[in-house]
PDB file of C-alpha atoms in Angstrom:
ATOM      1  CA  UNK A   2      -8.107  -3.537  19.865  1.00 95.00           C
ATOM      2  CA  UNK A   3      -5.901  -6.332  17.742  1.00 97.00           C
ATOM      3  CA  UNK A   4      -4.620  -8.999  19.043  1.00 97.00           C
ATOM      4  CA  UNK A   5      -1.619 -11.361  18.299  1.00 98.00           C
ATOM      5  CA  UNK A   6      -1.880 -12.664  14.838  1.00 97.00           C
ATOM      6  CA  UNK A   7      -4.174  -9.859  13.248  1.00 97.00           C
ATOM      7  CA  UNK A   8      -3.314  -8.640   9.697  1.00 98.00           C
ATOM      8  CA  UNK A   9      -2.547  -4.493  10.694  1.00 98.00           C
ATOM      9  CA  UNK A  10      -0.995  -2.190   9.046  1.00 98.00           C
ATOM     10  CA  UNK A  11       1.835  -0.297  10.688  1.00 98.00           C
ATOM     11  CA  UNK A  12       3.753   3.321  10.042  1.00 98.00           C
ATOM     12  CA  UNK A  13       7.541   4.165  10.685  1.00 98.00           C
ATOM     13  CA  UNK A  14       9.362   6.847   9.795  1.00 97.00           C
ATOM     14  CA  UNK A  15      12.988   5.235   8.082  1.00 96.00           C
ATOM     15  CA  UNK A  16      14.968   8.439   8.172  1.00 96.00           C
ATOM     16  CA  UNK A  17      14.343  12.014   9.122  1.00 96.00           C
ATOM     17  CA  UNK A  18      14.171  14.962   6.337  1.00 94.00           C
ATOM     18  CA  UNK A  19      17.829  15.904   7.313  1.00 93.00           C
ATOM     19  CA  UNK A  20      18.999  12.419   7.335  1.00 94.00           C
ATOM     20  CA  UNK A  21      18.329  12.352   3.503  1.00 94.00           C
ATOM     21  CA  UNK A  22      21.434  12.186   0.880  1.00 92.00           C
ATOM     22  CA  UNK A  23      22.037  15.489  -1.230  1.00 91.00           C
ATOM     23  CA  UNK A  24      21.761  13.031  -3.905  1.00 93.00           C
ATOM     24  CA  UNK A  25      17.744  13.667  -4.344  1.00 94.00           C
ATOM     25  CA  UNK A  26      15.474  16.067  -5.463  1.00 94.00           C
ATOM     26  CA  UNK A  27      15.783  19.503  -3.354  1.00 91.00           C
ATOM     27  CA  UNK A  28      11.700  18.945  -3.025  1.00 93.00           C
ATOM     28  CA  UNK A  29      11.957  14.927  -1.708  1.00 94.00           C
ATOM     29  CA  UNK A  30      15.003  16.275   0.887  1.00 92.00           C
ATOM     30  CA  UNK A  31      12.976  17.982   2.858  1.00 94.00           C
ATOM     31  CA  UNK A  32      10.276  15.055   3.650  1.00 96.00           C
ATOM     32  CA  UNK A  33      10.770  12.625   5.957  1.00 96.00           C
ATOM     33  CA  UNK A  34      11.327   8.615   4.050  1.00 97.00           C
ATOM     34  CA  UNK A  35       8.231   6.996   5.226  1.00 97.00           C
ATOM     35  CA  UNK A  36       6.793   3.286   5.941  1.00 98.00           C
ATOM     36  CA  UNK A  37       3.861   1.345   5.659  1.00 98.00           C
ATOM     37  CA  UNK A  38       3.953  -2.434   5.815  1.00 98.00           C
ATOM     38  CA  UNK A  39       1.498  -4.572   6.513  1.00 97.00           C
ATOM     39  CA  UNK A  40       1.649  -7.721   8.694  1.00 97.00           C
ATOM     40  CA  UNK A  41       0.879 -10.193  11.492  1.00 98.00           C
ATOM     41  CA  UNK A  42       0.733  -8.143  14.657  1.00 98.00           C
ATOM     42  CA  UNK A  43       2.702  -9.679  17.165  1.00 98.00           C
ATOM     43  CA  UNK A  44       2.266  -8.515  20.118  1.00 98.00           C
ATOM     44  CA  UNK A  45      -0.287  -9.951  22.702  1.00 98.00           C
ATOM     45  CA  UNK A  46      -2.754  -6.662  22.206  1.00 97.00           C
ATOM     46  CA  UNK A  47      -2.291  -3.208  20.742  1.00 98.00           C
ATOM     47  CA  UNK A  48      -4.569  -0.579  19.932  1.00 97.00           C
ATOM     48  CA  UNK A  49      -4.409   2.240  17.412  1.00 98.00           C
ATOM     49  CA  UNK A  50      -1.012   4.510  17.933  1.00 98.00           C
ATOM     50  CA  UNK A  51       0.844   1.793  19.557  1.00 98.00           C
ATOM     51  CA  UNK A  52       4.134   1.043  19.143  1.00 98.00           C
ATOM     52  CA  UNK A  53       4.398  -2.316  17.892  1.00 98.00           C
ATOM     53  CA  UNK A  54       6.128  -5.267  15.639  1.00 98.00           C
ATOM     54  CA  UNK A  55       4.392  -6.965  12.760  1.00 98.00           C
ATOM     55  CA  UNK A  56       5.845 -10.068  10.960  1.00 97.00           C
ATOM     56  CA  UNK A  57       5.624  -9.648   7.125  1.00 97.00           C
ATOM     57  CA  UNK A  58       3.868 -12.238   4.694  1.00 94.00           C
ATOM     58  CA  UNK A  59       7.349 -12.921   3.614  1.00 94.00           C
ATOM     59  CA  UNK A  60       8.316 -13.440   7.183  1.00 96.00           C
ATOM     60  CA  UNK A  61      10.414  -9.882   7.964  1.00 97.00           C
ATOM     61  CA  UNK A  62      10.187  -8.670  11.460  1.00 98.00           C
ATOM     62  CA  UNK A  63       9.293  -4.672  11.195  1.00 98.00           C
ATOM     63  CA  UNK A  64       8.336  -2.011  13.995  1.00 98.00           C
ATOM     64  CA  UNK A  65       6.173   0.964  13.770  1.00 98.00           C
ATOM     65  CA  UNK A  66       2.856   2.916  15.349  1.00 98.00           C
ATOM     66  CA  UNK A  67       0.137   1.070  14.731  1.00 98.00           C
ATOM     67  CA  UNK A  68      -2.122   2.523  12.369  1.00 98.00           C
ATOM     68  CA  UNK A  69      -5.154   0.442  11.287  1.00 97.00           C
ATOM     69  CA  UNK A  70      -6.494  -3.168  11.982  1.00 97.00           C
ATOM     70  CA  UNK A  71      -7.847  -5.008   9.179  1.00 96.00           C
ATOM     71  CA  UNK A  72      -6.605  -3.372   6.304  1.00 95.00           C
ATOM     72  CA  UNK A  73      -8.078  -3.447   3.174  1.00 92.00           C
ATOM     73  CA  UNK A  74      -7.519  -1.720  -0.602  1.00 89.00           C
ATOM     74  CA  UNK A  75     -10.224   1.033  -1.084  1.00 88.00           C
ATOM     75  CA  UNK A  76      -8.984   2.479  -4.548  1.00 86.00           C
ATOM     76  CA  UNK A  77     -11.351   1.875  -7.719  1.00 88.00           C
ATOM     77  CA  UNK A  78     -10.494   2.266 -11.431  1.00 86.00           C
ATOM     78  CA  UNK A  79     -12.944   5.185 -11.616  1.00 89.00           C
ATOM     79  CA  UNK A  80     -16.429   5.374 -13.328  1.00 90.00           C
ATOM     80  CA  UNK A  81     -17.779   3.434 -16.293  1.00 89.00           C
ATOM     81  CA  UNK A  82     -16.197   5.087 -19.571  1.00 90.00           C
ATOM     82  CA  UNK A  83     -18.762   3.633 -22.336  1.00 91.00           C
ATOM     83  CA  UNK A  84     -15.916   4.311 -25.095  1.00 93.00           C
ATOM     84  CA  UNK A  85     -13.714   1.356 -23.924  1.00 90.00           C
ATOM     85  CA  UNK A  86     -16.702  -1.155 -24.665  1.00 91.00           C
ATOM     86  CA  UNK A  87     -16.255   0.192 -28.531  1.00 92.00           C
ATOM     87  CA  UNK A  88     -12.391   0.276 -28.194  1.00 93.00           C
ATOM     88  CA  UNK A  89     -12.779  -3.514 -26.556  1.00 91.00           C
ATOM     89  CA  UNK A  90     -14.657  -4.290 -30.091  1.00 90.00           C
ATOM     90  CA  UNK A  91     -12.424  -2.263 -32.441  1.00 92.00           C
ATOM     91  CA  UNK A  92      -9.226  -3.815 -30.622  1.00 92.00           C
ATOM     92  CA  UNK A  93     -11.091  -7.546 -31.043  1.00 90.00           C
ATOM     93  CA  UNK A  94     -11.678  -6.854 -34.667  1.00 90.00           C
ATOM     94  CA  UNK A  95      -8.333  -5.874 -35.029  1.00 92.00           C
ATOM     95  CA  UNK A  96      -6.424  -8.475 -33.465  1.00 91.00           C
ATOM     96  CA  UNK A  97      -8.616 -11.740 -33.786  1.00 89.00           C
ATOM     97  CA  UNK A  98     -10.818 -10.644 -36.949  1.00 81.00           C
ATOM     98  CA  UNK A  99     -14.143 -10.463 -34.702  1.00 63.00           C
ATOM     99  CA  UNK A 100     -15.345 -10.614 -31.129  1.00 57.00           C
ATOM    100  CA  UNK A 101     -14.315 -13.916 -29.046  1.00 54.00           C
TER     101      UNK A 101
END
């Protein structure tokens, strides 16, 4: 359960597939224009799938279902790739005559 104050992450749904302008891709028209912010719950307690209000870190009030408390990037850059250590040295060599 979060509680007033808690960074969450929240999910709204800004306009319905049929809401959407002509004006886009045939593809893009038919799916729904989506939100995720994250913010300061503010609320006194919510859990998961509530309906609730989060102020931004720039200080916007927005509203959405409550999706996650705590949220945190979990992307990566991917696996080692030993060939950028001898592009790293090539592109030294290059640019500053040596490694620095």
């Amino acid at each position: 359960m979060a509680k007033r104050g808690d960074w969450v992450r929240i999910h709204a749904i800004v306009l319905k597939a049929a809401e959407r302008t002509a004006k886009i891709p045939e593809d893009t028209q038919k799916c729904d224009l989506q939100q995720w912010t994250k913010g300061f719950l503010q609320e006194e307690a919510a859990e998961v799938g509530d309906e609730v209000t989060v102020k931004t870190a720039v200080g916007r009030m927005v509203k959405g279902t409550l999706i996650e408390e705590g949220p945190y990037y979990t992307h990566s850059y991917g696996k080692f790739v030993p060939e950028i250590i001898d592009i790293d040295k090539q592109l030294r060599e290059i640019m500053f005559g040596g490694e620095k």
